[in-house]
Amino acid sequence: MIFDALRQQVKNQTDESLLHLISILPDHAPQLKAAMQHALLVGGKRMRPLLVNLVGNTLDVPTSDQLTISMAIECVHAYSLVHDDLPAMDDDELRRGQPTCHIAFNEATAILAGDALQTLAFTILADHPMSEFGHAQRARLVSLLAKAAGYLGMCGGQAIDLDSTGKNVSLSRLTELHQLKTGALLCSCVEMITLVSPEVSIKDRAQFIEFARLIGLAFQIQDDILDVEGDAGQLGKSTGSDIAQGKMTFPALLGMDNAKKELAQLHERALQALDSLPYNTEYLVAFTDLMVKRNY
Amino acid sequence: MIFDALRQQVKNQTDESLLHLISILPDHAPQLKAAMQHALLVGGKRMRPLLVNLVGNTLDVPTSDQLTISMAIECVHAYSLVHDDLPAMDDDELRRGQPTCHIAFNEATAILAGDALQTLAFTILADHPMSEFGHAQRARLVSLLAKAAGYLGMCGGQAIDLDSTGKNVSLSRLTELHQLKTGALLCSCVEMITLVSPEVSIKDRAQFIEFARLIGLAFQIQDDILDVEGDAGQLGKSTGSDIAQGKMTFPALLGMDNAKKELAQLHERALQALDSLPYNTEYLVAFTDLMVKRNY
């Protein structure tokens, strides 16, 4: 299968699985249920499930384990977007060209939908079908996802982001911010899927995780560049929002040329990390190019 | 040890363990860390850890397992209070006589503190010390806590509460609301601690859980009664808030006399449930009396 077809297949499968997940919930709180569905299904690119799938296929991890891990990660990702968009946070009314959750519903429902989606992520890791090997790792998967999502990861990074807005921050602090805010969850995709592979060596696992760390940071630098140079129509959101919100970015801190050099260097190092692995990483190379060269 | 001394001991041990839990977090997001500590430690009665302890002692569950379960539950309980107090939800400025989290810090930090406390609950279940038997149950504990906290429990109940405010609701809907909003987490205390007991029979476990269901509902009816007849000073919060907020209550729906009769009946049934168990339940009887006859 060519890469683009695989990518579309993963997106479709993820969308269908998430829709099914919500549809089987009972109807005692219909508005909350609808808000959870809205948050999960409003046009995500499903980059994280794709990464889980590509690494999982490379290591012959069964589809059930791939899907369980992907769905849990997408629930955490979706919840974080709902809460980040709230008026008290980034106060965004549009995401992917659609009304954000608190606009489509109301603020209280959006807070609850985020809360319930975070819980759902852990329900999935605890309960959804997995191979015998994967099943034995459930508690460690919960540990990895919780570490990536909480104070030591995403929530901590968002707190640093709030605290840094309107201030000068150092390159190391900006890097820490993004490694926690977005990098940790991306790394957890690879940490989790490699954990449920009986075959991967400790050394190769570390190399896969280093690869994820590099593309996570590259992704963020590209995000910052697109906020300056991108096309609002293609992005599905307005550009210039970082500057408008007083957020420090890599181009603002390093200058645009140096930010692009940094991005190219991370891209190169990510490809080297793949190259050192004893697997066919053709699709992971394509994924890396997609992450770094995307214009949306 | 007499009951009151045990109760104080459990409270002290829970407070110390939670304080330690926060103190060992790194300092990359100091305000978020402080907000999490505020939320966890602002004078909770620790009724849930007491229930875990009493049932755990009855079934000879090791202290490590009791404490791990209690801390996880208190993190979920604390997160739910922080989010429930937000301006978009109940908009409360005081809790237990202290400023609520978004007043002591700010709204964005309170949202994040709640989020990070929910995550922390699952970190605790996945990582904190447990007996060998308890360790083998970690994934099932995650499943039970997530079910109690999410759409099928607390979040679903809070959504029904928001949806019901200012409306007439039936007794069955009001009961469903409270069974989900507060009952599910109280039940999960007993579901979790009995799960890590190697000795309890299926029948006795079901009886313990039925007991928890009955006192959960009794607790809520007493809460509604106190909101009408209680003393604001002793409660640490203003009375009459249910009516002011347009919330349906058991006294409003049944009349005060019938609400008190219903409470007495639930109390009696809870004691019967204990009586049918082949254990010394003296302290659980004292706990039941405390839950039902409390004036704060």
PDB file of C-alpha atoms in Angstrom, chain B:
ATOM      1  CA  MET B   1      -8.580   2.193  69.027  1.00  0.00           C
ATOM      2  CA  ILE B   2     -11.813   4.111  69.384  1.00  0.00           C
ATOM      3  CA  PHE B   3     -13.569   5.182  66.198  1.00  0.00           C
ATOM      4  CA  ASP B   4     -12.835   8.902  66.483  1.00  0.00           C
ATOM      5  CA  ALA B   5      -9.127   8.278  66.990  1.00  0.00           C
ATOM      6  CA  LEU B   6      -9.033   5.966  63.974  1.00  0.00           C
ATOM      7  CA  ARG B   7     -10.868   8.569  61.950  1.00  0.00           C
ATOM      8  CA  GLN B   8      -8.298  11.212  62.890  1.00  0.00           C
ATOM      9  CA  GLN B   9      -5.456   8.837  62.140  1.00  0.00           C
ATOM     10  CA  VAL B  10      -6.786   8.113  58.646  1.00  0.00           C
ATOM     11  CA  LYS B  11      -7.217  11.823  58.000  1.00  0.00           C
ATOM     12  CA  ASN B  12      -3.676  12.620  59.128  1.00  0.00           C
ATOM     13  CA  GLN B  13      -2.162   9.783  57.140  1.00  0.00           C
ATOM     14  CA  THR B  14      -4.097  10.754  53.997  1.00  0.00           C
ATOM     15  CA  ASP B  15      -3.131  14.424  54.334  1.00  0.00           C
ATOM     16  CA  GLU B  16       0.532  13.549  54.841  1.00  0.00           C
ATOM     17  CA  SER B  17       0.602  11.136  51.914  1.00  0.00           C
ATOM     18  CA  LEU B  18      -1.064  13.620  49.561  1.00  0.00           C
ATOM     19  CA  LEU B  19       1.251  16.420  50.657  1.00  0.00           C
ATOM     20  CA  HIS B  20       4.241  14.172  50.036  1.00  0.00           C
ATOM     21  CA  LEU B  21       2.854  13.205  46.631  1.00  0.00           C
ATOM     22  CA  ILE B  22       2.821  16.859  45.544  1.00  0.00           C
ATOM     23  CA  SER B  23       6.071  17.829  47.243  1.00  0.00           C
ATOM     24  CA  ILE B  24       8.079  15.310  45.198  1.00  0.00           C
ATOM     25  CA  LEU B  25       6.890  16.774  41.876  1.00  0.00           C
ATOM     26  CA  PRO B  26       9.590  18.819  40.116  1.00  0.00           C
ATOM     27  CA  ASP B  27       9.198  22.613  40.077  1.00  0.00           C
ATOM     28  CA  HIS B  28       8.846  23.334  36.360  1.00  0.00           C
ATOM     29  CA  ALA B  29       5.324  24.763  36.797  1.00  0.00           C
ATOM     30  CA  PRO B  30       5.282  26.138  40.361  1.00  0.00           C
ATOM     31  CA  GLN B  31       1.858  27.793  40.205  1.00  0.00           C
ATOM     32  CA  LEU B  32       0.193  24.655  38.888  1.00  0.00           C
ATOM     33  CA  LYS B  33       1.927  22.621  41.574  1.00  0.00           C
ATOM     34  CA  ALA B  34       0.717  25.027  44.271  1.00  0.00           C
ATOM     35  CA  ALA B  35      -2.830  24.921  42.881  1.00  0.00           C
ATOM     36  CA  MET B  36      -2.820  21.125  42.914  1.00  0.00           C
ATOM     37  CA  GLN B  37      -1.673  21.160  46.533  1.00  0.00           C
ATOM     38  CA  HIS B  38      -4.324  23.738  47.461  1.00  0.00           C
ATOM     39  CA  ALA B  39      -7.030  21.612  45.853  1.00  0.00           C
ATOM     40  CA  LEU B  40      -5.883  18.396  47.530  1.00  0.00           C
ATOM     41  CA  LEU B  41      -5.256  19.745  50.992  1.00  0.00           C
ATOM     42  CA  VAL B  42      -7.789  22.447  51.743  1.00  0.00           C
ATOM     43  CA  GLY B  43      -9.420  20.701  54.705  1.00  0.00           C
ATOM     44  CA  GLY B  44     -11.105  17.597  53.305  1.00  0.00           C
ATOM     45  CA  LYS B  45     -12.984  15.381  55.759  1.00  0.00           C
ATOM     46  CA  ARG B  46     -11.445  12.282  54.098  1.00  0.00           C
ATOM     47  CA  MET B  47     -14.656  10.277  54.378  1.00  0.00           C
ATOM     48  CA  ARG B  48     -13.705   8.192  51.348  1.00  0.00           C
ATOM     49  CA  PRO B  49     -10.270   7.178  52.686  1.00  0.00           C
ATOM     50  CA  LEU B  50     -11.983   6.323  55.981  1.00  0.00           C
ATOM     51  CA  LEU B  51     -14.409   4.050  54.164  1.00  0.00           C
ATOM     52  CA  VAL B  52     -11.534   2.424  52.245  1.00  0.00           C
ATOM     53  CA  ASN B  53      -9.667   1.942  55.521  1.00  0.00           C
ATOM     54  CA  LEU B  54     -12.604   0.460  57.416  1.00  0.00           C
ATOM     55  CA  VAL B  55     -13.527  -2.031  54.708  1.00  0.00           C
ATOM     56  CA  GLY B  56      -9.835  -2.727  54.049  1.00  0.00           C
ATOM     57  CA  ASN B  57      -9.138  -3.483  57.712  1.00  0.00           C
ATOM     58  CA  THR B  58     -12.218  -5.702  57.895  1.00  0.00           C
ATOM     59  CA  LEU B  59     -10.810  -7.753  55.000  1.00  0.00           C
ATOM     60  CA  ASP B  60      -7.128  -7.621  56.106  1.00  0.00           C
ATOM     61  CA  VAL B  61      -6.056  -5.666  53.018  1.00  0.00           C
ATOM     62  CA  PRO B  62      -2.456  -4.388  53.451  1.00  0.00           C
ATOM     63  CA  THR B  63      -2.021  -0.701  54.311  1.00  0.00           C
ATOM     64  CA  SER B  64      -0.088  -0.046  51.087  1.00  0.00           C
ATOM     65  CA  ASP B  65      -3.090  -1.087  48.983  1.00  0.00           C
ATOM     66  CA  GLN B  66      -5.499   0.916  51.136  1.00  0.00           C
ATOM     67  CA  LEU B  67      -3.388   4.030  50.809  1.00  0.00           C
ATOM     68  CA  THR B  68      -2.855   3.719  47.050  1.00  0.00           C
ATOM     69  CA  ILE B  69      -6.600   3.379  46.494  1.00  0.00           C
ATOM     70  CA  SER B  70      -7.436   6.223  48.914  1.00  0.00           C
ATOM     71  CA  MET B  71      -4.999   8.654  47.343  1.00  0.00           C
ATOM     72  CA  ALA B  72      -6.277   7.939  43.830  1.00  0.00           C
ATOM     73  CA  ILE B  73      -9.869   8.496  44.953  1.00  0.00           C
ATOM     74  CA  GLU B  74      -8.998  11.727  46.760  1.00  0.00           C
ATOM     75  CA  CYS B  75      -7.300  13.050  43.613  1.00  0.00           C
ATOM     76  CA  VAL B  76     -10.470  12.408  41.597  1.00  0.00           C
ATOM     77  CA  HIS B  77     -12.642  13.894  44.349  1.00  0.00           C
ATOM     78  CA  ALA B  78     -10.436  17.014  44.620  1.00  0.00           C
ATOM     79  CA  TYR B  79     -10.324  17.515  40.840  1.00  0.00           C
ATOM     80  CA  SER B  80     -14.117  17.297  40.648  1.00  0.00           C
ATOM     81  CA  LEU B  81     -14.544  19.970  43.336  1.00  0.00           C
ATOM     82  CA  VAL B  82     -12.133  22.332  41.560  1.00  0.00           C
ATOM     83  CA  HIS B  83     -14.000  22.007  38.264  1.00  0.00           C
ATOM     84  CA  ASP B  84     -17.461  22.099  39.886  1.00  0.00           C
ATOM     85  CA  ASP B  85     -16.548  25.388  41.607  1.00  0.00           C
ATOM     86  CA  LEU B  86     -15.549  27.114  38.332  1.00  0.00           C
ATOM     87  CA  PRO B  87     -17.529  30.185  37.225  1.00  0.00           C
ATOM     88  CA  ALA B  88     -19.026  28.272  34.269  1.00  0.00           C
ATOM     89  CA  MET B  89     -20.225  25.538  36.661  1.00  0.00           C
ATOM     90  CA  ASP B  90     -21.451  26.288  40.218  1.00  0.00           C
ATOM     91  CA  ASP B  91     -19.416  29.514  40.489  1.00  0.00           C
ATOM     92  CA  ASP B  92     -18.443  29.038  44.151  1.00  0.00           C
ATOM     93  CA  GLU B  93     -15.881  31.278  45.822  1.00  0.00           C
ATOM     94  CA  LEU B  94     -15.619  29.405  49.107  1.00  0.00           C
ATOM     95  CA  ARG B  95     -15.166  25.742  49.931  1.00  0.00           C
ATOM     96  CA  ARG B  96     -14.638  24.510  53.472  1.00  0.00           C
ATOM     97  CA  GLY B  97     -14.259  28.147  54.492  1.00  0.00           C
ATOM     98  CA  GLN B  98     -11.305  28.694  52.122  1.00  0.00           C
ATOM     99  CA  PRO B  99     -11.110  30.407  48.712  1.00  0.00           C
ATOM    100  CA  THR B 100     -11.803  27.956  45.891  1.00  0.00           C
ATOM    101  CA  CYS B 101      -8.950  27.128  43.523  1.00  0.00           C
ATOM    102  CA  HIS B 102      -9.855  29.613  40.769  1.00  0.00           C
ATOM    103  CA  ILE B 103     -10.164  32.385  43.395  1.00  0.00           C
ATOM    104  CA  ALA B 104      -6.878  31.531  45.131  1.00  0.00           C
ATOM    105  CA  PHE B 105      -5.112  31.229  41.751  1.00  0.00           C
ATOM    106  CA  ASN B 106      -6.948  31.923  38.487  1.00  0.00           C
ATOM    107  CA  GLU B 107      -9.410  30.154  36.255  1.00  0.00           C
ATOM    108  CA  ALA B 108      -6.902  28.731  33.759  1.00  0.00           C
ATOM    109  CA  THR B 109      -4.730  27.362  36.548  1.00  0.00           C
ATOM    110  CA  ALA B 110      -7.770  25.842  38.258  1.00  0.00           C
ATOM    111  CA  ILE B 111      -8.827  24.071  35.052  1.00  0.00           C
ATOM    112  CA  LEU B 112      -5.297  22.703  34.628  1.00  0.00           C
ATOM    113  CA  ALA B 113      -4.992  21.728  38.297  1.00  0.00           C
ATOM    114  CA  GLY B 114      -8.200  19.718  38.016  1.00  0.00           C
ATOM    115  CA  ASP B 115      -6.963  18.099  34.813  1.00  0.00           C
ATOM    116  CA  ALA B 116      -3.584  17.216  36.309  1.00  0.00           C
ATOM    117  CA  LEU B 117      -5.184  15.837  39.497  1.00  0.00           C
ATOM    118  CA  GLN B 118      -7.361  13.518  37.460  1.00  0.00           C
ATOM    119  CA  THR B 119      -4.268  12.267  35.630  1.00  0.00           C
ATOM    120  CA  LEU B 120      -2.433  11.877  38.943  1.00  0.00           C
ATOM    121  CA  ALA B 121      -5.149   9.521  40.206  1.00  0.00           C
ATOM    122  CA  PHE B 122      -4.312   7.085  37.412  1.00  0.00           C
ATOM    123  CA  THR B 123      -0.558   7.506  37.922  1.00  0.00           C
ATOM    124  CA  ILE B 124      -1.105   6.471  41.540  1.00  0.00           C
ATOM    125  CA  LEU B 125      -3.088   3.363  40.640  1.00  0.00           C
ATOM    126  CA  ALA B 126      -0.485   2.399  38.045  1.00  0.00           C
ATOM    127  CA  ASP B 127       2.688   3.144  39.986  1.00  0.00           C
ATOM    128  CA  HIS B 128       2.291   3.390  43.749  1.00  0.00           C
ATOM    129  CA  PRO B 129       3.344   0.592  46.099  1.00  0.00           C
ATOM    130  CA  MET B 130       0.914  -2.292  46.413  1.00  0.00           C
ATOM    131  CA  SER B 131       0.983  -5.871  47.654  1.00  0.00           C
ATOM    132  CA  GLU B 132       1.646  -8.588  45.084  1.00  0.00           C
ATOM    133  CA  PHE B 133      -2.062  -9.389  44.991  1.00  0.00           C
ATOM    134  CA  GLY B 134      -3.006  -5.715  44.666  1.00  0.00           C
ATOM    135  CA  HIS B 135      -0.369  -5.154  41.981  1.00  0.00           C
ATOM    136  CA  ALA B 136      -1.955  -7.815  39.786  1.00  0.00           C
ATOM    137  CA  GLN B 137      -5.263  -5.903  39.962  1.00  0.00           C
ATOM    138  CA  ARG B 138      -3.948  -2.500  38.858  1.00  0.00           C
ATOM    139  CA  ALA B 139      -5.618  -2.507  35.429  1.00  0.00           C
ATOM    140  CA  ARG B 140      -8.950  -3.533  36.961  1.00  0.00           C
ATOM    141  CA  LEU B 141      -8.609  -0.774  39.557  1.00  0.00           C
ATOM    142  CA  VAL B 142      -8.044   1.722  36.745  1.00  0.00           C
ATOM    143  CA  SER B 143     -11.141   0.366  35.033  1.00  0.00           C
ATOM    144  CA  LEU B 144     -13.270   0.748  38.186  1.00  0.00           C
ATOM    145  CA  LEU B 145     -12.065   4.261  38.984  1.00  0.00           C
ATOM    146  CA  ALA B 146     -12.446   5.443  35.397  1.00  0.00           C
ATOM    147  CA  LYS B 147     -15.969   4.056  35.222  1.00  0.00           C
ATOM    148  CA  ALA B 148     -16.894   5.857  38.457  1.00  0.00           C
ATOM    149  CA  ALA B 149     -15.297   9.145  37.363  1.00  0.00           C
ATOM    150  CA  GLY B 150     -16.294   9.469  33.724  1.00  0.00           C
ATOM    151  CA  TYR B 151     -19.427   9.639  31.597  1.00  0.00           C
ATOM    152  CA  LEU B 152     -20.833   6.512  33.275  1.00  0.00           C
ATOM    153  CA  GLY B 153     -20.361   8.094  36.715  1.00  0.00           C
ATOM    154  CA  MET B 154     -19.374  11.476  38.110  1.00  0.00           C
ATOM    155  CA  CYS B 155     -19.060  13.508  34.872  1.00  0.00           C
ATOM    156  CA  GLY B 156     -22.345  12.088  33.620  1.00  0.00           C
ATOM    157  CA  GLY B 157     -24.017  12.993  36.927  1.00  0.00           C
ATOM    158  CA  GLN B 158     -22.652  16.530  36.846  1.00  0.00           C
ATOM    159  CA  ALA B 159     -23.965  16.910  33.277  1.00  0.00           C
ATOM    160  CA  ILE B 160     -27.423  15.763  34.418  1.00  0.00           C
ATOM    161  CA  ASP B 161     -27.183  18.225  37.311  1.00  0.00           C
ATOM    162  CA  LEU B 162     -26.417  21.122  34.942  1.00  0.00           C
ATOM    163  CA  ASP B 163     -29.192  20.026  32.623  1.00  0.00           C
ATOM    164  CA  SER B 164     -31.712  19.698  35.483  1.00  0.00           C
ATOM    165  CA  THR B 165     -31.053  23.053  37.126  1.00  0.00           C
ATOM    166  CA  GLY B 166     -34.160  25.209  37.109  1.00  0.00           C
ATOM    167  CA  LYS B 167     -36.323  22.326  35.907  1.00  0.00           C
ATOM    168  CA  ASN B 168     -38.754  19.925  37.514  1.00  0.00           C
ATOM    169  CA  VAL B 169     -37.250  16.467  37.605  1.00  0.00           C
ATOM    170  CA  SER B 170     -38.723  13.150  38.643  1.00  0.00           C
ATOM    171  CA  LEU B 171     -37.587  11.250  41.732  1.00  0.00           C
ATOM    172  CA  SER B 172     -35.991   8.586  39.562  1.00  0.00           C
ATOM    173  CA  ARG B 173     -34.021  11.204  37.572  1.00  0.00           C
ATOM    174  CA  LEU B 174     -32.910  12.960  40.782  1.00  0.00           C
ATOM    175  CA  THR B 175     -31.812   9.617  42.206  1.00  0.00           C
ATOM    176  CA  GLU B 176     -29.942   8.778  39.000  1.00  0.00           C
ATOM    177  CA  LEU B 177     -28.254  12.196  39.096  1.00  0.00           C
ATOM    178  CA  HIS B 178     -26.892  11.624  42.604  1.00  0.00           C
ATOM    179  CA  GLN B 179     -26.036   7.981  42.096  1.00  0.00           C
ATOM    180  CA  LEU B 180     -23.806   9.079  39.233  1.00  0.00           C
ATOM    181  CA  LYS B 181     -22.549  12.426  40.549  1.00  0.00           C
ATOM    182  CA  THR B 182     -21.512  11.361  44.065  1.00  0.00           C
ATOM    183  CA  GLY B 183     -22.671   7.768  44.557  1.00  0.00           C
ATOM    184  CA  ALA B 184     -20.465   6.211  41.888  1.00  0.00           C
ATOM    185  CA  LEU B 185     -17.204   7.441  43.421  1.00  0.00           C
ATOM    186  CA  LEU B 186     -18.285   6.368  46.910  1.00  0.00           C
ATOM    187  CA  CYS B 187     -19.206   2.936  45.555  1.00  0.00           C
ATOM    188  CA  SER B 188     -15.859   2.738  43.779  1.00  0.00           C
ATOM    189  CA  CYS B 189     -14.099   3.025  47.166  1.00  0.00           C
ATOM    190  CA  VAL B 190     -15.714  -0.235  48.167  1.00  0.00           C
ATOM    191  CA  GLU B 191     -15.470  -1.842  44.723  1.00  0.00           C
ATOM    192  CA  MET B 192     -11.738  -1.163  44.627  1.00  0.00           C
ATOM    193  CA  ILE B 193     -10.809  -2.156  48.160  1.00  0.00           C
ATOM    194  CA  THR B 194     -12.829  -5.377  47.976  1.00  0.00           C
ATOM    195  CA  LEU B 195     -11.182  -6.158  44.617  1.00  0.00           C
ATOM    196  CA  VAL B 196      -7.753  -6.289  46.274  1.00  0.00           C
ATOM    197  CA  SER B 197      -8.939  -8.590  49.072  1.00  0.00           C
ATOM    198  CA  PRO B 198      -8.013 -12.199  48.262  1.00  0.00           C
ATOM    199  CA  GLU B 199     -10.431 -13.508  50.853  1.00  0.00           C
ATOM    200  CA  VAL B 200     -13.802 -11.817  50.278  1.00  0.00           C
ATOM    201  CA  SER B 201     -16.521 -13.952  48.661  1.00  0.00           C
ATOM    202  CA  ILE B 202     -18.468 -12.762  45.609  1.00  0.00           C
ATOM    203  CA  LYS B 203     -21.626 -12.603  47.717  1.00  0.00           C
ATOM    204  CA  ASP B 204     -20.047 -10.565  50.493  1.00  0.00           C
ATOM    205  CA  ARG B 205     -18.406  -8.252  47.994  1.00  0.00           C
ATOM    206  CA  ALA B 206     -21.804  -7.542  46.441  1.00  0.00           C
ATOM    207  CA  GLN B 207     -23.187  -6.858  49.912  1.00  0.00           C
ATOM    208  CA  PHE B 208     -20.395  -4.389  50.719  1.00  0.00           C
ATOM    209  CA  ILE B 209     -21.096  -2.596  47.434  1.00  0.00           C
ATOM    210  CA  GLU B 210     -24.845  -2.493  48.146  1.00  0.00           C
ATOM    211  CA  PHE B 211     -24.002  -0.964  51.530  1.00  0.00           C
ATOM    212  CA  ALA B 212     -21.948   1.739  49.780  1.00  0.00           C
ATOM    213  CA  ARG B 213     -24.782   2.439  47.353  1.00  0.00           C
ATOM    214  CA  LEU B 214     -27.242   2.934  50.223  1.00  0.00           C
ATOM    215  CA  ILE B 215     -25.023   5.247  52.270  1.00  0.00           C
ATOM    216  CA  GLY B 216     -24.125   7.204  49.141  1.00  0.00           C
ATOM    217  CA  LEU B 217     -27.748   8.082  48.560  1.00  0.00           C
ATOM    218  CA  ALA B 218     -28.359   8.691  52.287  1.00  0.00           C
ATOM    219  CA  PHE B 219     -25.365  11.046  52.327  1.00  0.00           C
ATOM    220  CA  GLN B 220     -26.876  13.097  49.510  1.00  0.00           C
ATOM    221  CA  ILE B 221     -30.310  13.326  51.125  1.00  0.00           C
ATOM    222  CA  GLN B 222     -28.649  14.493  54.359  1.00  0.00           C
ATOM    223  CA  ASP B 223     -26.701  17.023  52.271  1.00  0.00           C
ATOM    224  CA  ASP B 224     -29.954  18.372  50.840  1.00  0.00           C
ATOM    225  CA  ILE B 225     -31.524  18.531  54.323  1.00  0.00           C
ATOM    226  CA  LEU B 226     -28.503  20.379  55.730  1.00  0.00           C
ATOM    227  CA  ASP B 227     -28.736  22.898  52.912  1.00  0.00           C
ATOM    228  CA  VAL B 228     -32.150  23.829  54.344  1.00  0.00           C
ATOM    229  CA  GLU B 229     -31.752  23.212  58.076  1.00  0.00           C
ATOM    230  CA  GLY B 230     -27.987  23.222  58.629  1.00  0.00           C
ATOM    231  CA  ASP B 231     -25.772  25.783  60.312  1.00  0.00           C
ATOM    232  CA  ALA B 232     -23.602  27.696  57.844  1.00  0.00           C
ATOM    233  CA  GLY B 233     -20.788  28.069  60.386  1.00  0.00           C
ATOM    234  CA  GLN B 234     -20.582  24.348  61.031  1.00  0.00           C
ATOM    235  CA  LEU B 235     -20.968  23.462  57.353  1.00  0.00           C
ATOM    236  CA  GLY B 236     -18.206  25.847  56.248  1.00  0.00           C
ATOM    237  CA  LYS B 237     -20.413  26.973  53.363  1.00  0.00           C
ATOM    238  CA  SER B 238     -23.579  28.994  52.971  1.00  0.00           C
ATOM    239  CA  THR B 239     -26.938  27.251  53.291  1.00  0.00           C
ATOM    240  CA  GLY B 240     -29.867  27.721  50.919  1.00  0.00           C
ATOM    241  CA  SER B 241     -27.579  27.491  47.903  1.00  0.00           C
ATOM    242  CA  ASP B 242     -29.576  24.682  46.271  1.00  0.00           C
ATOM    243  CA  ILE B 243     -32.732  26.791  46.149  1.00  0.00           C
ATOM    244  CA  ALA B 244     -30.784  29.901  45.133  1.00  0.00           C
ATOM    245  CA  GLN B 245     -29.242  27.977  42.223  1.00  0.00           C
ATOM    246  CA  GLY B 246     -32.555  26.427  41.182  1.00  0.00           C
ATOM    247  CA  LYS B 247     -31.425  22.900  42.011  1.00  0.00           C
ATOM    248  CA  MET B 248     -33.927  20.168  42.648  1.00  0.00           C
ATOM    249  CA  THR B 249     -33.464  18.442  46.019  1.00  0.00           C
ATOM    250  CA  PHE B 250     -35.022  15.511  47.858  1.00  0.00           C
ATOM    251  CA  PRO B 251     -36.777  17.769  50.424  1.00  0.00           C
ATOM    252  CA  ALA B 252     -38.142  19.966  47.631  1.00  0.00           C
ATOM    253  CA  LEU B 253     -39.411  16.949  45.712  1.00  0.00           C
ATOM    254  CA  LEU B 254     -40.683  14.802  48.596  1.00  0.00           C
ATOM    255  CA  GLY B 255     -41.324  17.377  51.315  1.00  0.00           C
ATOM    256  CA  MET B 256     -39.007  17.626  54.326  1.00  0.00           C
ATOM    257  CA  ASP B 257     -40.814  14.991  56.403  1.00  0.00           C
ATOM    258  CA  ASN B 258     -40.763  12.408  53.656  1.00  0.00           C
ATOM    259  CA  ALA B 259     -37.130  13.200  52.839  1.00  0.00           C
ATOM    260  CA  LYS B 260     -36.256  12.487  56.457  1.00  0.00           C
ATOM    261  CA  LYS B 261     -38.266   9.258  56.381  1.00  0.00           C
ATOM    262  CA  GLU B 262     -36.444   8.201  53.210  1.00  0.00           C
ATOM    263  CA  LEU B 263     -33.129   8.979  54.901  1.00  0.00           C
ATOM    264  CA  ALA B 264     -34.074   6.901  57.954  1.00  0.00           C
ATOM    265  CA  GLN B 265     -35.090   4.024  55.718  1.00  0.00           C
ATOM    266  CA  LEU B 266     -31.824   4.088  53.763  1.00  0.00           C
ATOM    267  CA  HIS B 267     -29.940   4.237  57.068  1.00  0.00           C
ATOM    268  CA  GLU B 268     -31.798   1.175  58.301  1.00  0.00           C
ATOM    269  CA  ARG B 269     -31.186  -0.749  55.079  1.00  0.00           C
ATOM    270  CA  ALA B 270     -27.477   0.127  55.172  1.00  0.00           C
ATOM    271  CA  LEU B 271     -27.235  -1.281  58.708  1.00  0.00           C
ATOM    272  CA  GLN B 272     -29.072  -4.428  57.591  1.00  0.00           C
ATOM    273  CA  ALA B 273     -26.577  -4.843  54.748  1.00  0.00           C
ATOM    274  CA  LEU B 274     -23.737  -4.686  57.277  1.00  0.00           C
ATOM    275  CA  ASP B 275     -25.539  -7.043  59.633  1.00  0.00           C
ATOM    276  CA  SER B 276     -25.705  -9.757  57.001  1.00  0.00           C
ATOM    277  CA  LEU B 277     -21.908  -9.755  56.577  1.00  0.00           C
ATOM    278  CA  PRO B 278     -19.811 -12.409  58.398  1.00  0.00           C
ATOM    279  CA  TYR B 279     -17.420  -9.760  59.774  1.00  0.00           C
ATOM    280  CA  ASN B 280     -17.178  -7.468  62.776  1.00  0.00           C
ATOM    281  CA  THR B 281     -18.703  -4.313  61.287  1.00  0.00           C
ATOM    282  CA  GLU B 282     -18.794  -2.205  64.457  1.00  0.00           C
ATOM    283  CA  TYR B 283     -16.741   0.610  62.916  1.00  0.00           C
ATOM    284  CA  LEU B 284     -18.704   0.527  59.666  1.00  0.00           C
ATOM    285  CA  VAL B 285     -21.867   1.006  61.745  1.00  0.00           C
ATOM    286  CA  ALA B 286     -20.230   4.037  63.366  1.00  0.00           C
ATOM    287  CA  PHE B 287     -19.240   5.296  59.892  1.00  0.00           C
ATOM    288  CA  THR B 288     -22.836   4.912  58.683  1.00  0.00           C
ATOM    289  CA  ASP B 289     -24.149   6.882  61.650  1.00  0.00           C
ATOM    290  CA  LEU B 290     -21.558   9.559  60.973  1.00  0.00           C
ATOM    291  CA  MET B 291     -22.555   9.870  57.300  1.00  0.00           C
ATOM    292  CA  VAL B 292     -26.263  10.037  58.038  1.00  0.00           C
ATOM    293  CA  LYS B 293     -26.370  12.052  61.259  1.00  0.00           C
ATOM    294  CA  ARG B 294     -23.625  14.548  60.475  1.00  0.00           C
ATOM    295  CA  ASN B 295     -24.413  18.220  60.885  1.00  0.00           C
ATOM    296  CA  TYR B 296     -21.497  19.521  58.796  1.00  0.00           C
TER     297      TYR B 296
END
